[in-house]
Coordinates of C-alpha atoms in Angstrom, one line a residue:
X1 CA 22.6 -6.4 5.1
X2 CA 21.2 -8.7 2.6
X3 CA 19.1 -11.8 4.2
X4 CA 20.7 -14.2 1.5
X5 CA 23.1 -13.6 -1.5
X6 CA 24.1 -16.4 -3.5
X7 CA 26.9 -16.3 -6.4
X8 CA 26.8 -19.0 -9.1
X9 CA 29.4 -20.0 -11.4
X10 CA 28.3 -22.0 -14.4
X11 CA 30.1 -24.7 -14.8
X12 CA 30.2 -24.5 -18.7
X13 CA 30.9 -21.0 -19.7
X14 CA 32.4 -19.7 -16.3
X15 CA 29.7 -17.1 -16.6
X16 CA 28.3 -15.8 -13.2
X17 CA 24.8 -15.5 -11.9
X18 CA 23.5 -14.0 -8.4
X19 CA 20.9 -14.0 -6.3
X20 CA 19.9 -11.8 -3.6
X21 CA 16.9 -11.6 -1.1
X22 CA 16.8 -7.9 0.6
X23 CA 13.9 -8.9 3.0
X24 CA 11.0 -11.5 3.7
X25 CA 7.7 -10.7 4.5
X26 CA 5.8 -13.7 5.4
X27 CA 8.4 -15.6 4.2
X28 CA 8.4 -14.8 1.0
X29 CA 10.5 -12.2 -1.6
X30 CA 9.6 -10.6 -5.2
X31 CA 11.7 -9.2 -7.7
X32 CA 12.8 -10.1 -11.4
X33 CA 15.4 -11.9 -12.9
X34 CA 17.7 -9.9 -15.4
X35 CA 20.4 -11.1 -18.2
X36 CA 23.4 -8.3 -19.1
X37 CA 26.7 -8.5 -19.9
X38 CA 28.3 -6.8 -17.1
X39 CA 25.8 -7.6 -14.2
X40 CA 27.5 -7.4 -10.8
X41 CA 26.9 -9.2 -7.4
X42 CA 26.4 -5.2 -6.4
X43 CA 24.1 -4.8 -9.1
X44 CA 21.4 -7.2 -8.0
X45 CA 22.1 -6.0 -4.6
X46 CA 21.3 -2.5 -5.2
X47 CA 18.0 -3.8 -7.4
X48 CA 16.7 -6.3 -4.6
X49 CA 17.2 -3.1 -1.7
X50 CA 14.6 -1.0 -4.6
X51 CA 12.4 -4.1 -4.7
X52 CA 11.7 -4.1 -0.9
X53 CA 11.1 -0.3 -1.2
X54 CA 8.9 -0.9 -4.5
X55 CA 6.9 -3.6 -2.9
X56 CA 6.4 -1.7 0.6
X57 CA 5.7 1.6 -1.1
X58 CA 2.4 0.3 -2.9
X59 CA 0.9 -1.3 0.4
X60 CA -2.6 0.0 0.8
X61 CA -4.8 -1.1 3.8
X62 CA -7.9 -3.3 2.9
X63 CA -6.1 -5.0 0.2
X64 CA -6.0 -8.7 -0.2
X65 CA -2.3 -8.4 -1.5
X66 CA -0.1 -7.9 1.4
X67 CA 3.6 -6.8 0.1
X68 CA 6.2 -9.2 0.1
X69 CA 9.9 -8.6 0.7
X70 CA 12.2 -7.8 -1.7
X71 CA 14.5 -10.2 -4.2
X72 CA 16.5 -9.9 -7.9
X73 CA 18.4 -11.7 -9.9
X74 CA 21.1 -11.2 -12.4
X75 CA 23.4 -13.5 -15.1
X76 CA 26.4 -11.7 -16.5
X77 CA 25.7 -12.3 -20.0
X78 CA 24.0 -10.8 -22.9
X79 CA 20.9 -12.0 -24.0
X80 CA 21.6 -12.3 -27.4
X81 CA 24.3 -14.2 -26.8
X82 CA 23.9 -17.9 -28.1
X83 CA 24.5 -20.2 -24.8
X84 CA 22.1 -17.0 -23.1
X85 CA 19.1 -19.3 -22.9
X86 CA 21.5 -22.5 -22.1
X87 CA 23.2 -20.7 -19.1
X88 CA 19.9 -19.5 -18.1
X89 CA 18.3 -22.6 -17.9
X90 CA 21.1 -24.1 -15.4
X91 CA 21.2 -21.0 -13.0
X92 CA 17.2 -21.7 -12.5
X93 CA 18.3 -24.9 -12.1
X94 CA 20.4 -24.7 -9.6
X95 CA 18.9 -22.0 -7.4
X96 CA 15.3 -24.0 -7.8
X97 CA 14.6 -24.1 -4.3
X98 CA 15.0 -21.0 -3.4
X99 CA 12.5 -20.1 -6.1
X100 CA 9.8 -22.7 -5.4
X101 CA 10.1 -21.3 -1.5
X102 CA 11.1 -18.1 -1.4
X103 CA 11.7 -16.2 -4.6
X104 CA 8.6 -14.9 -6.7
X105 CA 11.0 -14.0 -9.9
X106 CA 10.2 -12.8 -13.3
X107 CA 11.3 -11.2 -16.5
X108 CA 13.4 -8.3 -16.5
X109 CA 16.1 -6.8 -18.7
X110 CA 16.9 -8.8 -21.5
X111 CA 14.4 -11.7 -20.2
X112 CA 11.2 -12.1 -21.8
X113 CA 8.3 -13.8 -19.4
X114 CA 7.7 -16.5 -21.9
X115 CA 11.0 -18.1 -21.8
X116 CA 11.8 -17.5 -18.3
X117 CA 8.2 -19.9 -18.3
X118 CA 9.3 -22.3 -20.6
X119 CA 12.7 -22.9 -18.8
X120 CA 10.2 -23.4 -15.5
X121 CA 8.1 -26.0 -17.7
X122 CA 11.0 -28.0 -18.9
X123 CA 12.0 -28.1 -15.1
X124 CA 8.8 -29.3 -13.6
X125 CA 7.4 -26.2 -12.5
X126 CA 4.5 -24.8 -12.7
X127 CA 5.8 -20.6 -12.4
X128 CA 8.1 -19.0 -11.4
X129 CA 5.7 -17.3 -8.7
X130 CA 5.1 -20.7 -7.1
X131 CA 6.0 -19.2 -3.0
X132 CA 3.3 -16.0 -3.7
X133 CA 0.9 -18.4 -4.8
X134 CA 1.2 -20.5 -1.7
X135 CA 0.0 -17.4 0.3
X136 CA -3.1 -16.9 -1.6
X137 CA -6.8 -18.4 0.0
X138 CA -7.5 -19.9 -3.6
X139 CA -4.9 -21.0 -5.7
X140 CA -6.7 -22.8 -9.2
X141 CA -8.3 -19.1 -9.5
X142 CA -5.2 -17.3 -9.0
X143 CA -3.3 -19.1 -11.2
X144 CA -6.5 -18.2 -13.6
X145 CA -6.6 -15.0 -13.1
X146 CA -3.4 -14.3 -14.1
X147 CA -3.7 -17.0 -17.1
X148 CA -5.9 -14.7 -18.3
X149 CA -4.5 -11.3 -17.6
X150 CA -1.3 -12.9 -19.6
X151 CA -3.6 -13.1 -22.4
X152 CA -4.7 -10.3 -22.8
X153 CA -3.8 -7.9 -25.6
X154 CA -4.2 -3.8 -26.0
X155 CA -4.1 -2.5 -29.4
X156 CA -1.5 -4.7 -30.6
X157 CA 0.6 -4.9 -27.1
X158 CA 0.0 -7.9 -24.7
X159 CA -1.5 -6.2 -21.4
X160 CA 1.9 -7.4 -19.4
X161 CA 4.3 -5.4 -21.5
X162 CA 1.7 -1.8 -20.9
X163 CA 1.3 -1.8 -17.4
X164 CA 4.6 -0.7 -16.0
X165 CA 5.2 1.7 -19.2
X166 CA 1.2 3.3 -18.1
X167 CA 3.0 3.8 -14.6
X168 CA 5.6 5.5 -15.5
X169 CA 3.6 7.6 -17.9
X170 CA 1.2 8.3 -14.8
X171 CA 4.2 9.1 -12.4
X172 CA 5.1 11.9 -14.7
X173 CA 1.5 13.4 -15.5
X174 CA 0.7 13.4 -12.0
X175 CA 3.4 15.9 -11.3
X176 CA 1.9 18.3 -14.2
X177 CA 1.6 18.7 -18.0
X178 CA 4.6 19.0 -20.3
X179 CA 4.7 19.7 -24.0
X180 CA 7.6 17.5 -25.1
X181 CA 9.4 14.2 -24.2
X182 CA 12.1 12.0 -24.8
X183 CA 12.2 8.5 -23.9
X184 CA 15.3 6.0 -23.9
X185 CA 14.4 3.0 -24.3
X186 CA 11.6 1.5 -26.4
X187 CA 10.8 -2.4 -24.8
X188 CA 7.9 -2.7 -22.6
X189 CA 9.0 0.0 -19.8
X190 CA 9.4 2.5 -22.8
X191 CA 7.5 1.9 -25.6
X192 CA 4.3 1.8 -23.2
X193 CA 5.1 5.0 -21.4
X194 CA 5.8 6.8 -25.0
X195 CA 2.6 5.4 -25.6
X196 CA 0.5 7.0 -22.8
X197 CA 2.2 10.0 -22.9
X198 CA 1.7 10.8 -26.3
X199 CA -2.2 9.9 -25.7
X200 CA -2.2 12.2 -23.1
X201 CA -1.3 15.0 -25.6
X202 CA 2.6 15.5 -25.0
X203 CA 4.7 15.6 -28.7
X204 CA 7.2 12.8 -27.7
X205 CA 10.2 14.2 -29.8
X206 CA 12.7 11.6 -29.5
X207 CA 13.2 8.0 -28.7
X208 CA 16.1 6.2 -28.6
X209 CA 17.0 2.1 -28.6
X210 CA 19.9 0.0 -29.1
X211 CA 20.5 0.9 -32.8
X212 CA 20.3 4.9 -32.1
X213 CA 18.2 8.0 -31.6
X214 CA 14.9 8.7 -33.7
X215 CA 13.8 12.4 -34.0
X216 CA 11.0 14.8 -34.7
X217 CA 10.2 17.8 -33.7
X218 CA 6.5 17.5 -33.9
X219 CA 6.0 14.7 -32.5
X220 CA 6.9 10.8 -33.4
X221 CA 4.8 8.7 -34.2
X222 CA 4.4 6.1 -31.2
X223 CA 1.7 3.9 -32.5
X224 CA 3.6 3.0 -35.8
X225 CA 7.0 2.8 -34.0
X226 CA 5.4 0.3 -31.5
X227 CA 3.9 -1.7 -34.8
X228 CA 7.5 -1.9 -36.1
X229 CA 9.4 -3.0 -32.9
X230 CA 11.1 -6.2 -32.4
X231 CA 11.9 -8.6 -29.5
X232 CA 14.3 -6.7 -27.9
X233 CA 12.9 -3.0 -28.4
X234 CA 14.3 -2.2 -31.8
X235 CA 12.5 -0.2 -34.0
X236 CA 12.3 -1.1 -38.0
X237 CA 13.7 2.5 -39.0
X238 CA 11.8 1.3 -42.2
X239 CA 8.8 2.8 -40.6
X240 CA 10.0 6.2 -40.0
X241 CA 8.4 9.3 -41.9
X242 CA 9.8 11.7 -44.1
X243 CA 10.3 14.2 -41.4
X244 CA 11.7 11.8 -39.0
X245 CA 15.7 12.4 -38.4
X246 CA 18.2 9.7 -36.7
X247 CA 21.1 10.4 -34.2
X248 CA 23.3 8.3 -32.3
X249 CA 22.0 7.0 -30.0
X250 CA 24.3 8.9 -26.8
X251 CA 22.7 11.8 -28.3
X252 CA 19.4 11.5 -26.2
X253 CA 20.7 13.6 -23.4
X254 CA 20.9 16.7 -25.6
X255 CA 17.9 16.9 -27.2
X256 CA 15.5 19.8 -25.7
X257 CA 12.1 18.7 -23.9
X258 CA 10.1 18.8 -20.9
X259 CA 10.1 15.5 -19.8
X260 CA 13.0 12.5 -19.8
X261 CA 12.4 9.0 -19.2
X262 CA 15.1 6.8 -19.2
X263 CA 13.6 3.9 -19.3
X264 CA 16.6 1.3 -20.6
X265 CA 20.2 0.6 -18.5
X266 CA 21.0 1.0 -15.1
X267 CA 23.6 3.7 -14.2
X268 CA 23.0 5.7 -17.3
X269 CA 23.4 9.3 -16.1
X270 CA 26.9 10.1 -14.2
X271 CA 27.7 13.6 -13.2
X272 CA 28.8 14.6 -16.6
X273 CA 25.7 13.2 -18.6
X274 CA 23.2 15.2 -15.6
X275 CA 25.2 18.7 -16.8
X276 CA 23.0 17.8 -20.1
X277 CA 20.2 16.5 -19.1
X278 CA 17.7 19.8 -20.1
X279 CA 14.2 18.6 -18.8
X280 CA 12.8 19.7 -15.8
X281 CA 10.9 16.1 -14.8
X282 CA 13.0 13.0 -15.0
X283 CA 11.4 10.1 -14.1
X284 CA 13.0 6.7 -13.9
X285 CA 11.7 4.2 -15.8
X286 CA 14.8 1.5 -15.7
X287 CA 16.1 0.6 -12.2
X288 CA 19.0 2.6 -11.3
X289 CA 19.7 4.7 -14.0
X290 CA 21.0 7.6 -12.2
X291 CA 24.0 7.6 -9.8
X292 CA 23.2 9.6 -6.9
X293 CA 25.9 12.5 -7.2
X294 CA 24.1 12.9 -10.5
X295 CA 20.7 12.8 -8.9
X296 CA 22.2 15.2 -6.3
X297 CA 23.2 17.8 -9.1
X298 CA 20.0 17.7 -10.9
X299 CA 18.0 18.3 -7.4
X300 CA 20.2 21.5 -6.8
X301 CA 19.5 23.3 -10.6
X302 CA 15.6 22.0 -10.2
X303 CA 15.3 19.3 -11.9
X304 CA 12.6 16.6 -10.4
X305 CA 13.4 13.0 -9.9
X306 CA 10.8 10.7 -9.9
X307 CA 13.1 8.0 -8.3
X308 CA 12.5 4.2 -10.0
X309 CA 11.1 2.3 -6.9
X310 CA 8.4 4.3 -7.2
X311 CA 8.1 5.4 -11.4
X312 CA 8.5 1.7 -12.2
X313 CA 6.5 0.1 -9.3
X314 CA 3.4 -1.2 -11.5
X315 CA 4.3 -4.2 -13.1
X316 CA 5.2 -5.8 -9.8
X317 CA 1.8 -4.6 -8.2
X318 CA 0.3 -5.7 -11.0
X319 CA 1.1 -8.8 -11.0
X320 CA 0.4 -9.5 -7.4
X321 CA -3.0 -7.5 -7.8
X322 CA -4.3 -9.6 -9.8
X323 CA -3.0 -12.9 -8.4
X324 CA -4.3 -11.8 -4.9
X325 CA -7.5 -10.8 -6.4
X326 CA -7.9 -7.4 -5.5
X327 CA -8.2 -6.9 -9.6
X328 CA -10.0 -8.6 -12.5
X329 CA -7.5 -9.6 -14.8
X330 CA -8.6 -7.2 -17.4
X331 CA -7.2 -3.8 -19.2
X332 CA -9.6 -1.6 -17.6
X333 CA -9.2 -2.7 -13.9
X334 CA -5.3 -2.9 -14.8
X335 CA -4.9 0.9 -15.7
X336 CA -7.8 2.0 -13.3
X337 CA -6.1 0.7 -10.3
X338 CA -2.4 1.9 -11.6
X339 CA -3.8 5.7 -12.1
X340 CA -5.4 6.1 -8.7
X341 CA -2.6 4.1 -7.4
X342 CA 0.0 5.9 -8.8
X343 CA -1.4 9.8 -8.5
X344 CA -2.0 9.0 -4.9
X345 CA 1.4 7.9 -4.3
X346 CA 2.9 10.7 -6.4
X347 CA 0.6 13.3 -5.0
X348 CA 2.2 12.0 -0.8
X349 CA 5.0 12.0 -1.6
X350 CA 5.0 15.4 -3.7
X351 CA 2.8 17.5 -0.6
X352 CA 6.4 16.3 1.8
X353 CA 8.1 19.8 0.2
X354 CA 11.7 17.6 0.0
X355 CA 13.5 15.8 -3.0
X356 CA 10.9 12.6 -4.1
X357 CA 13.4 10.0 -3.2
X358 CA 14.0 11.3 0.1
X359 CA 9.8 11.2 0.7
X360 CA 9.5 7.9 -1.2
X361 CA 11.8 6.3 0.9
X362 CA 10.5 7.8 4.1
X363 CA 6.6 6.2 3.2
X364 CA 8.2 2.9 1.9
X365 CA 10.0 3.0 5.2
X366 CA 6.6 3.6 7.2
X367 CA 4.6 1.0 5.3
X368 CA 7.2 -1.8 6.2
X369 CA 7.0 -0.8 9.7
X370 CA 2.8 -0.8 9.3
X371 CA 3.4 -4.2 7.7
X372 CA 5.3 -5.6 10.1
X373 CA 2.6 -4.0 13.1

């Protein structure tokens, strides 16, 4: 059972909004706030239950950042959709104090951080992440700290939109090597993650966004695609090379490699689309994008899951690793911390000799417990 679940009907458009807090750990909840046509009350529901298992699986002893509980958000409109940042601003409105007490929120699916912090401006606040930073000792160098891991940029990418992307890309080379990937999805999550794959020496051989599937057999080429990509993950196909191919953009199930990341919608792969699915690794880099009879029929033909609360986990701890101060708010402490971070948690979880989910959820569940000791 949830702790709180609110439903908001704005008064406008009739569009919905929710909010739900999983769990509380010192009174106080993480988790992102998303915009999609579609969203559901079970939806955020499903995402706040992964964001108490995403914020319990990263505890470590000896840190100063102590997991919080788990929270999402969700408005039932797309975000390219004209009243999108007008119905946004009113649902932060009116759920504002639950987010100045409770809720530690930030951008997710079709929400970029900067106007999620405009919205908060014109409102009188000073973040979103007002309730974390009441539980830090010094709060003028928090809020500094992550001031200035905000500004920081990585060959072209802002440090913010890389760290969750270099998680997921850890995730998967912790398990082992792999000649070839696809990747679906190419905003932060993605286009980072096809990014530190392909530096790590695997031919990502397709990537696909909303406009369709791009394709070649060699290898794309990541750095250029990244250079061309819009806003909302859309790549210029201007910038493609001669041997570069397109598809639509379903087809990314069917094209042969080692490794899939789906790294875009929630609830993406059914039964039918995990009968062609032809990696062995899939590791989750959206929330939710497999349904579990699909999961279930991937498991029994071998396939790996790297299940989301834990593929996905870095941007959270990021954030709160550098607010707490357990990290300078810099590139290199960013991706040290995710890759011993995240090959120690892949590496536990792997030794258990069951299904990943099942040994993810078993550690987030002992964490919580050691939390709560």
């Amino acid at each position: 059972m949830s702790l709180l679940e609110i439903t908001w009907t704005d008064p406008v458009t009739a569009r919905r909004g929710y909010v739900v807090i999983d769990s509380l750990v010192r009174g106080v909840a993480s988790g992102g706030l998303r915009l999609r046509e579609g969203c559901t009350l079970e939806e955020v529901r499903g995402l706040a239950r992964g964001m108490s298992l995403k914020e319990a699986l990263v505890h470590t002893p000896g840190d100063r950042y102590v997991p919080m509980g788990g929270a999402k958000g969700g408005i039932d409109i797309d975000p390219g959709d004209p009243e999108a940042r007008a119905v946004l601003k009113r649902f932060v409105t009116a759920v504002l104090p639950v987010i100045r007490e409770q809720w530690s929120t930030g951008e997710d699916f079709g929400l970029r951080q900067e106007t999620l912090d405009e919205i908060a401006a014109e409102l009188g606040l000073a973040s979103t992440v007002e309730a974390a930073f009441a539980l830090v000792a010094d709060e003028d160098a928090a809020r500094a700290r992550l001031r200035a891991a905000m500004a920081e940029v990585v060959e072209g990418v802002p440090l913010a939109d890389l760290v969750g992307g270099y998680g997921v890309a850890q995730a998967a080379l912790a398990l082992g090597s792999y000649e070839t990937a696809v990747v679906q999805g190419f905003g932060s999550i993605g286009g980072a993650a096809a990014r530190y794959l392909a530096r790590a020496g695997v031919r990502v051989v397709g990537i696909a966004d909303r406009e369709g599937l791009m394709l070649c057999p060699d290898g794309l080429d990541v750095e250029r695609m990244l250079a061309a990509r819009d806003g909302g993950g859309v790549v210029d196909r201007a910038c493609l090379r001669p041997g570069d191919t397109t598809a639509p953009r379903e087809a990314w199930l069917d094209v042969e490699a080692d490794l899939l990341v789906p790294a875009a919608m929630s609830y993406v792969i059914g039964p039918a689309e995990a009968a062609r699915v032809k990696a062995r690794v899939v590791v989750e880099g959206a929330n939710l994008p497999t349904l579990p009879e699909a999961e279930a029929a991937m498991t029994a033909r071998g396939v790996t899951v790297v299940p989301d609360f834990l593929a996905n986990v870095m941007t959270n701890a990021w954030w709160w690793w550098v607010v707490f101060g357990d990290i300078e708010p810099t590139p290199e402490a960013a991706f040290d911390k995710i890759a011993t971070t995240m090959r120690r948690l892949v590496e536990t979880v792997s030794a258990e000799g069951v299904p990943l989910r099942k040994a993810a959820l078993a550690l987030a569940e002992r964490n919580a417990a050691a939390l709560i000791r």
